[in-house]
Coordinates of C-alpha atoms and ligand atoms in Angstrom, one line a residue:
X5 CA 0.0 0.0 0.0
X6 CA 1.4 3.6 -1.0
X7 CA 2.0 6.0 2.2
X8 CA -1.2 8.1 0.7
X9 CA -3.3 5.2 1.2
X10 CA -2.1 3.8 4.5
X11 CA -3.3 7.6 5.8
X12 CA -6.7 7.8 4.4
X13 CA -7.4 4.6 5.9
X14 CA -5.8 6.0 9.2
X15 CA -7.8 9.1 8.8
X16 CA -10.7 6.6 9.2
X17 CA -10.2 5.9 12.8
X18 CA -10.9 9.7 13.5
X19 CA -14.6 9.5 15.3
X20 CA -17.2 12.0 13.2
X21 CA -18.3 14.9 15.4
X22 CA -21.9 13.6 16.1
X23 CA -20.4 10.4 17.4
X24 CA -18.1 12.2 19.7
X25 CA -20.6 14.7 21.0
X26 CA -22.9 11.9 22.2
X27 CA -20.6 10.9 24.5
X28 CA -21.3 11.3 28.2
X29 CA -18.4 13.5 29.4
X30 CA -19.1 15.7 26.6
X31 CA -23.2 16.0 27.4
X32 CA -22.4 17.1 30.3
X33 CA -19.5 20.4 29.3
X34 CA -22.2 20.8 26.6
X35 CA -24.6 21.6 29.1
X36 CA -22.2 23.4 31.2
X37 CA -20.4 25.6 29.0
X38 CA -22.6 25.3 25.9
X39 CA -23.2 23.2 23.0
X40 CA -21.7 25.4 20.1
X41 CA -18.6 26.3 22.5
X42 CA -17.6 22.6 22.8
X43 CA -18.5 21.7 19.0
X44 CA -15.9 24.2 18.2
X45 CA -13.2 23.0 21.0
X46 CA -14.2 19.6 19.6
X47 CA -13.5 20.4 15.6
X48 CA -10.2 22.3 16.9
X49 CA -9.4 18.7 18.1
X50 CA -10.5 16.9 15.1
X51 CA -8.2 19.0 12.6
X52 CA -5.4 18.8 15.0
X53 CA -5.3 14.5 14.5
X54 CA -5.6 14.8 11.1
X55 CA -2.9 16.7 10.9
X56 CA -1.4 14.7 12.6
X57 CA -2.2 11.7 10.5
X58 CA -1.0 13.8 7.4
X59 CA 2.2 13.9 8.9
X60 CA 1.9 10.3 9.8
X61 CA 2.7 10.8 14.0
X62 CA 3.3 7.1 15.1
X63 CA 1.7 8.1 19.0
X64 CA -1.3 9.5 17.3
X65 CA -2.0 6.9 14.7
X66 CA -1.2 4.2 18.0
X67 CA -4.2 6.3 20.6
X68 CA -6.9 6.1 17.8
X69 CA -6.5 2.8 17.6
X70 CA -7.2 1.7 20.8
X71 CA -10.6 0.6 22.0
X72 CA -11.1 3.6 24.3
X73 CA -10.0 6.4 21.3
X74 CA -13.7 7.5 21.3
X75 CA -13.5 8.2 24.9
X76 CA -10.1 9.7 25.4
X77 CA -10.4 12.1 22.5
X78 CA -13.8 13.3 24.1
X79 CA -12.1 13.4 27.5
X80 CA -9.4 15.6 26.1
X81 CA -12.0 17.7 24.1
X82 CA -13.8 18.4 28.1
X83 CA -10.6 19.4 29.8
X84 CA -9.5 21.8 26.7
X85 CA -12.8 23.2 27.2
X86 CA -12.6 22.9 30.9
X87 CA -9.2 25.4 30.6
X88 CA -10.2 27.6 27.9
X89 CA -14.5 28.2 29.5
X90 CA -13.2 28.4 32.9
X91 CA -14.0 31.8 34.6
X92 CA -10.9 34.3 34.5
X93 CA -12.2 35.5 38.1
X94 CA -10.3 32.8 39.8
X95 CA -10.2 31.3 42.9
X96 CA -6.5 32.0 44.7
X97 CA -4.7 31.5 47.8
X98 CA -4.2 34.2 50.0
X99 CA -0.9 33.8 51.5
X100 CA 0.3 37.5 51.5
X101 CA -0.2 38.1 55.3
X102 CA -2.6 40.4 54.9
X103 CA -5.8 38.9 55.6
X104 CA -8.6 41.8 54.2
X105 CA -6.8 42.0 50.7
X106 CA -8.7 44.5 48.3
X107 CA -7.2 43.2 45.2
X108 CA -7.9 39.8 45.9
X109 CA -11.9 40.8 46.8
X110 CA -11.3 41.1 50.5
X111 CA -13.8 38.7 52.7
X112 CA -14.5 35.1 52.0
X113 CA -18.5 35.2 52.5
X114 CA -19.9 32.7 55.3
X115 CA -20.8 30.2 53.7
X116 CA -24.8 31.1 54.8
X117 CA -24.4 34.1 52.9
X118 CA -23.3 32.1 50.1
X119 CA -26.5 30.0 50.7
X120 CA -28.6 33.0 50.8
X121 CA -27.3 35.0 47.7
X122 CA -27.4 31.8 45.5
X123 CA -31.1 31.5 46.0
X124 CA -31.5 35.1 45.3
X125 CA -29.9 35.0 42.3
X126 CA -31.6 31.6 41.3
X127 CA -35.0 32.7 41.6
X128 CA -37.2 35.9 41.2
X129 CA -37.4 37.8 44.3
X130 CA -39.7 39.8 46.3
X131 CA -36.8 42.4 46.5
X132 CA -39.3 45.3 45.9
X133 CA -42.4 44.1 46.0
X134 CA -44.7 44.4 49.4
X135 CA -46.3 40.4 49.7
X136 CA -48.7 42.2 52.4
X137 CA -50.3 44.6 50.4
X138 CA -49.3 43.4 46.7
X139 CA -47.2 47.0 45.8
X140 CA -44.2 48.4 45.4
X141 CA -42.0 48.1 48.1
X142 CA -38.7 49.3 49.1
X143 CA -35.4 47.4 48.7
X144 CA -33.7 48.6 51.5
X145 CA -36.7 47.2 54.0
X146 CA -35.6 43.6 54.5
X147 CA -32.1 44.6 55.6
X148 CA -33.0 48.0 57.3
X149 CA -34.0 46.4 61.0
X150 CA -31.2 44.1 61.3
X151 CA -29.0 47.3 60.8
X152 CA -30.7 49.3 63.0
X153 CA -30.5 46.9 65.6
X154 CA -26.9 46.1 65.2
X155 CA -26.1 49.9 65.4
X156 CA -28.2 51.6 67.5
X157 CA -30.0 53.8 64.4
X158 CA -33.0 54.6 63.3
X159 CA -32.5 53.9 59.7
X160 CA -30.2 52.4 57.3
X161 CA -29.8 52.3 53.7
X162 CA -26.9 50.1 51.3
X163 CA -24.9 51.6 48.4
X164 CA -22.1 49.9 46.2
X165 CA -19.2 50.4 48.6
X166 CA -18.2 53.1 51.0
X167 CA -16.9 55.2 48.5
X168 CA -20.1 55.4 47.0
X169 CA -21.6 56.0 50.6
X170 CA -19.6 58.7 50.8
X171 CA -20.4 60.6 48.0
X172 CA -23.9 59.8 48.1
X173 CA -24.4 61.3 51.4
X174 CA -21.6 64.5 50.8
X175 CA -24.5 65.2 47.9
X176 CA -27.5 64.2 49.3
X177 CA -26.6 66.6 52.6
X178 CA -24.5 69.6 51.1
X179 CA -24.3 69.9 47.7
X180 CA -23.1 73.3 46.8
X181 CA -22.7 73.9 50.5
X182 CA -19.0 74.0 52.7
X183 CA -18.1 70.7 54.8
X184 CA -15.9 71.6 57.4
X185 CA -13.0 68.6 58.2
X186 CA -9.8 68.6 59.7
X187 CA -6.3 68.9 57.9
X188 CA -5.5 65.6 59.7
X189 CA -8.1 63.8 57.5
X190 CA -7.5 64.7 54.2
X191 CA -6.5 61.4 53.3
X192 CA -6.2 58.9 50.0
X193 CA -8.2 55.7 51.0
X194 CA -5.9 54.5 48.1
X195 CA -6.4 54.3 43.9
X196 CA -8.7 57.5 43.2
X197 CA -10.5 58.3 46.3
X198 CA -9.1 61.2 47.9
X199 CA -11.3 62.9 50.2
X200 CA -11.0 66.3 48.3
X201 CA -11.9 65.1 45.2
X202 CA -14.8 63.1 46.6
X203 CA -16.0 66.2 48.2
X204 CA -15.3 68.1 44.5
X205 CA -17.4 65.1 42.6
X206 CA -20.3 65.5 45.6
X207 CA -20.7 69.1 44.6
X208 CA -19.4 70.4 48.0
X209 CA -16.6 72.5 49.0
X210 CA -13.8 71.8 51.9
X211 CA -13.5 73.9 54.7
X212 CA -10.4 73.3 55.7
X213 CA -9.8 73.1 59.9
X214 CA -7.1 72.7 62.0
X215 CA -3.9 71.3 60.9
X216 CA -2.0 67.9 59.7
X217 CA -1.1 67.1 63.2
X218 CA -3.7 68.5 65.5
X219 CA -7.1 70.3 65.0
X220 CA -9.0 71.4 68.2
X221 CA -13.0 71.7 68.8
X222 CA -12.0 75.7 68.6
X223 CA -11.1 75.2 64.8
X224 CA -14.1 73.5 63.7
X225 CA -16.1 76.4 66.1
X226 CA -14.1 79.1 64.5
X227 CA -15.6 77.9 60.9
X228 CA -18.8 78.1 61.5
X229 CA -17.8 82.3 62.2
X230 CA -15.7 82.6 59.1
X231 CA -18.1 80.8 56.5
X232 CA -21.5 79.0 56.5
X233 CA -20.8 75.4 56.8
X234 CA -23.8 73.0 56.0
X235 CA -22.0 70.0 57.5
X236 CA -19.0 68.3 59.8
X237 CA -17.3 65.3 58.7
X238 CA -15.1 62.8 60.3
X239 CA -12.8 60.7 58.4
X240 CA -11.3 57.5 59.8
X241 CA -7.7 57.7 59.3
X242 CA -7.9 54.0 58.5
X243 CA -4.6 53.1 56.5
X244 CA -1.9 55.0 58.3
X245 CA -1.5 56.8 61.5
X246 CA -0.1 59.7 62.6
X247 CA 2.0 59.6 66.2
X248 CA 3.5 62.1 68.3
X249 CA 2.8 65.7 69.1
X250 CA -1.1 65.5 67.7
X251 CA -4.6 65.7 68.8
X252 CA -7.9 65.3 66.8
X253 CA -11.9 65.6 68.1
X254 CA -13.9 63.1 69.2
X255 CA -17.0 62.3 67.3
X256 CA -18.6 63.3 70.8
X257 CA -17.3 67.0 70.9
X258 CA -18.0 67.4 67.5
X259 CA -21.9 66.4 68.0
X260 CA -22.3 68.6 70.7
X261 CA -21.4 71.4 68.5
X262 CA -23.0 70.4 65.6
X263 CA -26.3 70.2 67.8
X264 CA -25.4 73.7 68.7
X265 CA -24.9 74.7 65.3
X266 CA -27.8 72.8 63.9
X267 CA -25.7 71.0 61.0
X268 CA -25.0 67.2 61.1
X269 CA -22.2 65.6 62.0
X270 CA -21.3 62.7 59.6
X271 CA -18.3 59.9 60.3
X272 CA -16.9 57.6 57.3
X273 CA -15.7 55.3 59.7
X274 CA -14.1 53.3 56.6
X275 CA -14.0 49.9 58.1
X276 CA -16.6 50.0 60.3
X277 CA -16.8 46.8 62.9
X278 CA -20.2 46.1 64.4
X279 CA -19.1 44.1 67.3
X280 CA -15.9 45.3 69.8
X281 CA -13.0 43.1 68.5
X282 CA -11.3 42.8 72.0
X283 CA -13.9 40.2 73.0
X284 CA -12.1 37.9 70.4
X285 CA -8.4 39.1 72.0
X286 CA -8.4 41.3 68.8
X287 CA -7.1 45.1 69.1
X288 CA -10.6 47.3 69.7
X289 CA -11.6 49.7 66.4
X290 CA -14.5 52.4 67.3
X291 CA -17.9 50.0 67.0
X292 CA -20.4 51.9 64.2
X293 CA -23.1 51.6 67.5
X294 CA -19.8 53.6 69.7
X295 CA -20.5 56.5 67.2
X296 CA -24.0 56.8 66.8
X297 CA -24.0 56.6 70.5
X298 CA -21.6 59.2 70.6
X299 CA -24.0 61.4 68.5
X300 CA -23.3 61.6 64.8
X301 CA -26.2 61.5 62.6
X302 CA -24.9 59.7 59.7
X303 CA -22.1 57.1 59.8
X304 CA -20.5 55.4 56.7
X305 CA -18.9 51.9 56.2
X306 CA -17.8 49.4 54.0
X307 CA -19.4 45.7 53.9
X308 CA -16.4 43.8 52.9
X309 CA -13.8 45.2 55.1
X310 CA -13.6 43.8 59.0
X311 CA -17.5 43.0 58.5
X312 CA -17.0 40.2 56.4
X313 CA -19.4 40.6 54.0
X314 CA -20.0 41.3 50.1
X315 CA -19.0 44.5 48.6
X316 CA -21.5 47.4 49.8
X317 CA -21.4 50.4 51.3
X318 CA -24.0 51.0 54.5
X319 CA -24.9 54.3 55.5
X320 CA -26.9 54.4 58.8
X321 CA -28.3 56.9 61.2
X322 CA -31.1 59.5 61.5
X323 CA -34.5 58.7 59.3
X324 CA -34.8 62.4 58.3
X325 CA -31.1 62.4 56.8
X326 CA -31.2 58.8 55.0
X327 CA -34.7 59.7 54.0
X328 CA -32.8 62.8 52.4
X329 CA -30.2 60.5 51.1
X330 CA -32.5 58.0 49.7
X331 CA -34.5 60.5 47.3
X332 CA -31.6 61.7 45.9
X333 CA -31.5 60.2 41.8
X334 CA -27.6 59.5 42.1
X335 CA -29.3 56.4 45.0
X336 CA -30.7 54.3 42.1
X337 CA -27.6 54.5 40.0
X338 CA -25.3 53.4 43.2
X339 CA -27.9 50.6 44.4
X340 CA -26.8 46.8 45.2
X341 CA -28.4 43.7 43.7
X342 CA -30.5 41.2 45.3
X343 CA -27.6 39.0 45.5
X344 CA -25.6 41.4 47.2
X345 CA -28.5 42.1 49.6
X346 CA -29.2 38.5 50.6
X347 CA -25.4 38.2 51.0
X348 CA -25.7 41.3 53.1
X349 CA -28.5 40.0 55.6
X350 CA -26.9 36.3 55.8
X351 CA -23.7 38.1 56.7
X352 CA -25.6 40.6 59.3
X353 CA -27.3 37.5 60.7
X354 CA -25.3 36.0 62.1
X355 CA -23.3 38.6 64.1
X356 CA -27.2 37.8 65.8
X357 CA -25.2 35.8 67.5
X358 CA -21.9 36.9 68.4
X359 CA -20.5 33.7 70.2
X360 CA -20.7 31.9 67.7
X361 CA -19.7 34.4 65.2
X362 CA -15.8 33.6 65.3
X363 CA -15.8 30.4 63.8
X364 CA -18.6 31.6 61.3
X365 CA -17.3 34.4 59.9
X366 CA -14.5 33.3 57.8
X367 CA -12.8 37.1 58.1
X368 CA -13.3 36.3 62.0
X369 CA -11.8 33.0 61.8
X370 CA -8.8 34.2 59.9
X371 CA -8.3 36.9 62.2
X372 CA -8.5 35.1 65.8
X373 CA -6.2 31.8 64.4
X374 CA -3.9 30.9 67.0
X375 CA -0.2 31.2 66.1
X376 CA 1.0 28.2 67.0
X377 CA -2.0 26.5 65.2
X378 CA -0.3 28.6 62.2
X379 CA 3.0 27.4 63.3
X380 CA 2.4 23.5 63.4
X381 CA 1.1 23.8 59.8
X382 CA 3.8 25.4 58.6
X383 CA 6.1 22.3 60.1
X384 CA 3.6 19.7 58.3
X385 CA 3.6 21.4 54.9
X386 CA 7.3 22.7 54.4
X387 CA 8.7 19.2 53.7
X388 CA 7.0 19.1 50.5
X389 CA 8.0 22.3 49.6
X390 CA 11.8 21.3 50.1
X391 CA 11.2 18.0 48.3
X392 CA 10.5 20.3 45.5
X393 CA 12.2 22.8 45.5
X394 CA 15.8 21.5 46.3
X395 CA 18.5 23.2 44.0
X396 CA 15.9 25.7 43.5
X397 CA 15.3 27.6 47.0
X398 CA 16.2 27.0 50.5
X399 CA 13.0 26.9 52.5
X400 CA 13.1 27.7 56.0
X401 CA 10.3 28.4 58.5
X402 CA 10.1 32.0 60.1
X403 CA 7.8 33.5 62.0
X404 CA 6.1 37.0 61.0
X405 CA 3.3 39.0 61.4
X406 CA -0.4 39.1 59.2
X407 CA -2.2 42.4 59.2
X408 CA -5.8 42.8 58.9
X409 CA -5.7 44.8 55.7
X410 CA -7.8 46.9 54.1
X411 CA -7.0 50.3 56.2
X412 CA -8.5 48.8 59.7
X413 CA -6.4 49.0 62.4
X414 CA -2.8 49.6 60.1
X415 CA -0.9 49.2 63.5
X416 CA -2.0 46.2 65.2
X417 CA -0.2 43.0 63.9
X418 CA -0.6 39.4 65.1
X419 CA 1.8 36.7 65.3
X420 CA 1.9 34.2 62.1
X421 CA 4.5 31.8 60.6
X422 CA 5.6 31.5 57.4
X423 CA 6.9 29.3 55.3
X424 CA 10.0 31.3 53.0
X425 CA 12.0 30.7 49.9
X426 CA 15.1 31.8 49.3
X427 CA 16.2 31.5 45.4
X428 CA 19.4 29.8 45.4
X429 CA 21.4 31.8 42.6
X430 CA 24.1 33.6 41.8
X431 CA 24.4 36.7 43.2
X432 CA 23.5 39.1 40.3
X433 CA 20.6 36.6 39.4
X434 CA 19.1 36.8 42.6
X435 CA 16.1 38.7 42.0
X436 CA 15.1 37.4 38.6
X437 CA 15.0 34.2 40.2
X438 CA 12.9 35.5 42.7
X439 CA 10.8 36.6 40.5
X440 CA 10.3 33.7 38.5
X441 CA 9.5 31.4 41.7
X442 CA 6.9 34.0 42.9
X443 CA 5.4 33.9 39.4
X444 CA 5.6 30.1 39.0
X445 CA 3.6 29.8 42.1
X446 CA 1.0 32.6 40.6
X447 CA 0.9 30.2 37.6
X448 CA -0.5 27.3 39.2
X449 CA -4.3 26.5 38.7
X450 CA -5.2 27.5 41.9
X451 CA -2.1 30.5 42.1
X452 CA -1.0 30.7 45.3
X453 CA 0.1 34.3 46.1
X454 CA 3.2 35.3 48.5
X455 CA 4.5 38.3 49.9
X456 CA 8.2 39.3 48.5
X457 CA 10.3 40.7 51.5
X458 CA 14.0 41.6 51.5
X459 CA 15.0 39.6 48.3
X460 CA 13.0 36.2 50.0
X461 CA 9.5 35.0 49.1
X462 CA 6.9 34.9 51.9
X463 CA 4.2 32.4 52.7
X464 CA 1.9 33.4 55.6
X465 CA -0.4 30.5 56.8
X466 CA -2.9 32.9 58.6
X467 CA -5.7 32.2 55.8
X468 CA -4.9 28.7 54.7
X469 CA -7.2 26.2 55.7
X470 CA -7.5 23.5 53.3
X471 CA -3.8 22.1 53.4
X472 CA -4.4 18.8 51.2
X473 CA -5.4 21.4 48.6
X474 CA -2.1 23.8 48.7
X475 CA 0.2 20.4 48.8
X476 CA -1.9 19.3 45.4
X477 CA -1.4 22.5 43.7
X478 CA 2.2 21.8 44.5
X479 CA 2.6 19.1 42.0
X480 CA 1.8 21.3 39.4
X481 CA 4.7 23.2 39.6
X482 CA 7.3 23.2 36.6
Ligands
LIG524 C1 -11.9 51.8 52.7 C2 -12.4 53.1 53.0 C3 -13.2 53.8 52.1 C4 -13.7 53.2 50.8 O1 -14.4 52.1 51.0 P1 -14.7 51.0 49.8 O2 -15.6 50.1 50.5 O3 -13.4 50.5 49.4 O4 -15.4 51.8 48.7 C5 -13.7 55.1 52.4 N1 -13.3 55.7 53.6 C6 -12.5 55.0 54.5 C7 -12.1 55.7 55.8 C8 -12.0 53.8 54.2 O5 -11.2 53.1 55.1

């Protein structure tokens, strides 16, 4: 037989399309990533063995013969389609230290929140729709109580993130009117959102008070003499803090003369914690409750910071000034979903309960981990990493410190361990090196991400939990 014969009856043993697609593994991708997706994934497959056939590849011509071709070509057709369908928003480990990370989404949800906002999403709700008397309702009205309860308030309302709180309620309460704030917090929450230019966007202007280092009741007074100011703010100076010779105003000085002056006082409290932290040995933040006790009249917060919920912004406090804040148009275009909101109340719930909450909350649970709980797993899952790694980096087990993250509580550290790799090259190679380890492990299927520190590549244990996982990702490395 000529070579051009012996293909053609090689190009036999290539299943037809229809054949392939009726088989099981690929009924189901079909129904999970579509049918047209995987008949194209499938085709790309198809050409690629007859090319291989035209160029007469032993190892090909040897797999379709076997009994199970059918299957293993369909198999290899799912787990193309597996790789190439597969969400690029994907799940990592979080092994940087710090445990509230923004660009790796902050808080793990509980998973009851998880529960909740996969039914919500599943089904059509009765998100604005009264049941009792068959109208329109409100959104806000299923998560309203819980927050008022949890903070003292008499009403509540949820934006997209504290950001948008912000602005919502600078232009809800003063648009075209002067907020007086301190010097001292003027600050960049970090990317764009700078108070000034918040304030700019809202449509108000910045009355300046005080200075970097200390501002006194007597400064904010003295502006309410020199201009007509609509409004007090206080800003959380959540990501950095400043020590030494300084002083700054309670939030319960600054009601009493806003009461005086008639204006509200509003707090962005930034990471706003509903419970005191020091009852779980944690270092105590401010509660939101603390500050609506302490008399302001609207305070801000973020969901997804030391709450440990999705990403929304809550704004809570008077019902005259979130009634204000809830009219105003710019309130529909900054609204959550219904899966946010269900997230939202399975979060909120179960701070109903705060004894339970620490091993419920996963932000909670990360937090409050015992170091030498962190310790013993660094001993039981550095061998493998030295197995692996020999000629390649020295691994050594040090111990360090997580932060929460996110701006709360920039200060306060708590004892980890890591487990750190230290590129073994030559000296001018070192850091190219480095950076190739650190990117290897971001190139695993499940990327694991590290800290780099002082020319050495960090793994802090704080938020791994599932070790049988990490060791598996391991064998993936190249
Ligand atoms: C984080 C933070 C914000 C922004 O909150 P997002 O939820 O990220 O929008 C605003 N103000 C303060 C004080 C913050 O700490």
């Amino acid at each position: 037989m000529s070579k051009a014969n012996k293909n053609t009856s090689f190009y036999n043993l290539i299943p037809s399309l229809d054949k392939l697609m009726r088989e099981d593994v690929l009924v189901v991708c079909a129904e999970k990533f579509g049918h047209q997706s995987i008949k194209l994934i499938a085709q790309e497959v198809l050409g690629y063995l007859r090319e291989k056939i035209s160029a007469s590849d032993v190892e090909t011509i040897s797999v379709l013969g076997k009994e199970s071709a059918v299957s293993d070509i369909a198999e290899e057709i799912c787990a193309r389609a597996t790789n190439a369908l597969k969400s690029p928003i994907t799940p990592v480990f979080n092994l940087t230290g710090t445990v509230i990370h923004t660009n790796l989404g902050r808080a793990a949800l509980a998973p009851s929140a998880v529960v909740a906002m996969t039914q919500a999403a599943e089904q059509t709700t009765n998100l604005e729709y009264d049941l009792e008397t068959g109208k329109r309702g409100d959104r806000d009205t299923v998560i309203e109580g819980l927050l008022c309860d949890l903070t003292g308030s008499e009403a509540a309302t949820v934006v997209n993130n504290n950001a948008a709180a912000v602005l919502l309620t600078l232009n809800s309460l003063a648009r075209g009117k002067k907020v007086a704030i301190s010097r001292g917090e003027l600050v960049e929450i970090g990317g764009a959102f700078r108070i000034p230019e918040v304030m700019t966007t809202a449509g108000c202007s910045l009355f300046e008070v005080g200075t970097t280092n200390r501002t006194h009741l007597n400064d904010y007074a003295s502006a309410f003499e020199l201009d007509e100011v609509a409004l007090l703010m206080k800003v959380h100076s959540s990501n950095y803090e400043i020590k030494g010779f300084t002083s700054s105003v309670s939030e319960r000085e600054l009601a009493s003369l806003a009461r005086q002056k008639d204006v509200p006082l509003i707090s962005d409290l930034g990471s706003g914690s509903l419970i005191n932290l020091s009852r779980y040995g944690l270092p105590s933040e401010p509660t939101v409750k603390d500050v609506i006790a302490d008399g302001a009249n609207i305070v801000t917060f973020s969901g997804d910071k030391l709450l440990g919920g999705p990403q929304v912004g809550i704004i809570v406090g008077s019902k005259k000034l979130i009634g204000q804040i809830k009219s105003n148009p710019l309130k529909r275009a900054l609204r959550v979903d219904k899966t946010i909101l269900a997230a939202l109340l399975g979060t909120l719930r179960l701070y109903q309960d705060p004894a339970s909450l620490s091993h419920r909350l996963p932000i909670l649970r990360n937090l409050t981990r015992n170091a030498d709980d962190i310790q013993a797993l660094a001993h039981e899952i550095a061998p493998k990493f030295v197995t692996l790694l020999s000629g390649i980096a020295i691994v050594t087990i040090e111990d360090c410190m997580s932060q929460i993250g996110s701006g709360a509580l920039p200060l306060d550290l708590m004892p980890s361990s890591s487990v750190v790799l230290a590129p073994v090259a030559e000296k001018g190679q070192r850091d190219i090196a480095l950076q190739k380890l650190a990117k290897s492990f971001r190139c695993l299927p499940k990327p694991i991400i590290g800290r780099i520190s002082d020319g050495r590549l960090f793994f802090d244990l704080r938020c791994l939990w599932d070790k049988d996982e990490l060791l598996a990702q391991l064998d993936f490395l190249k």
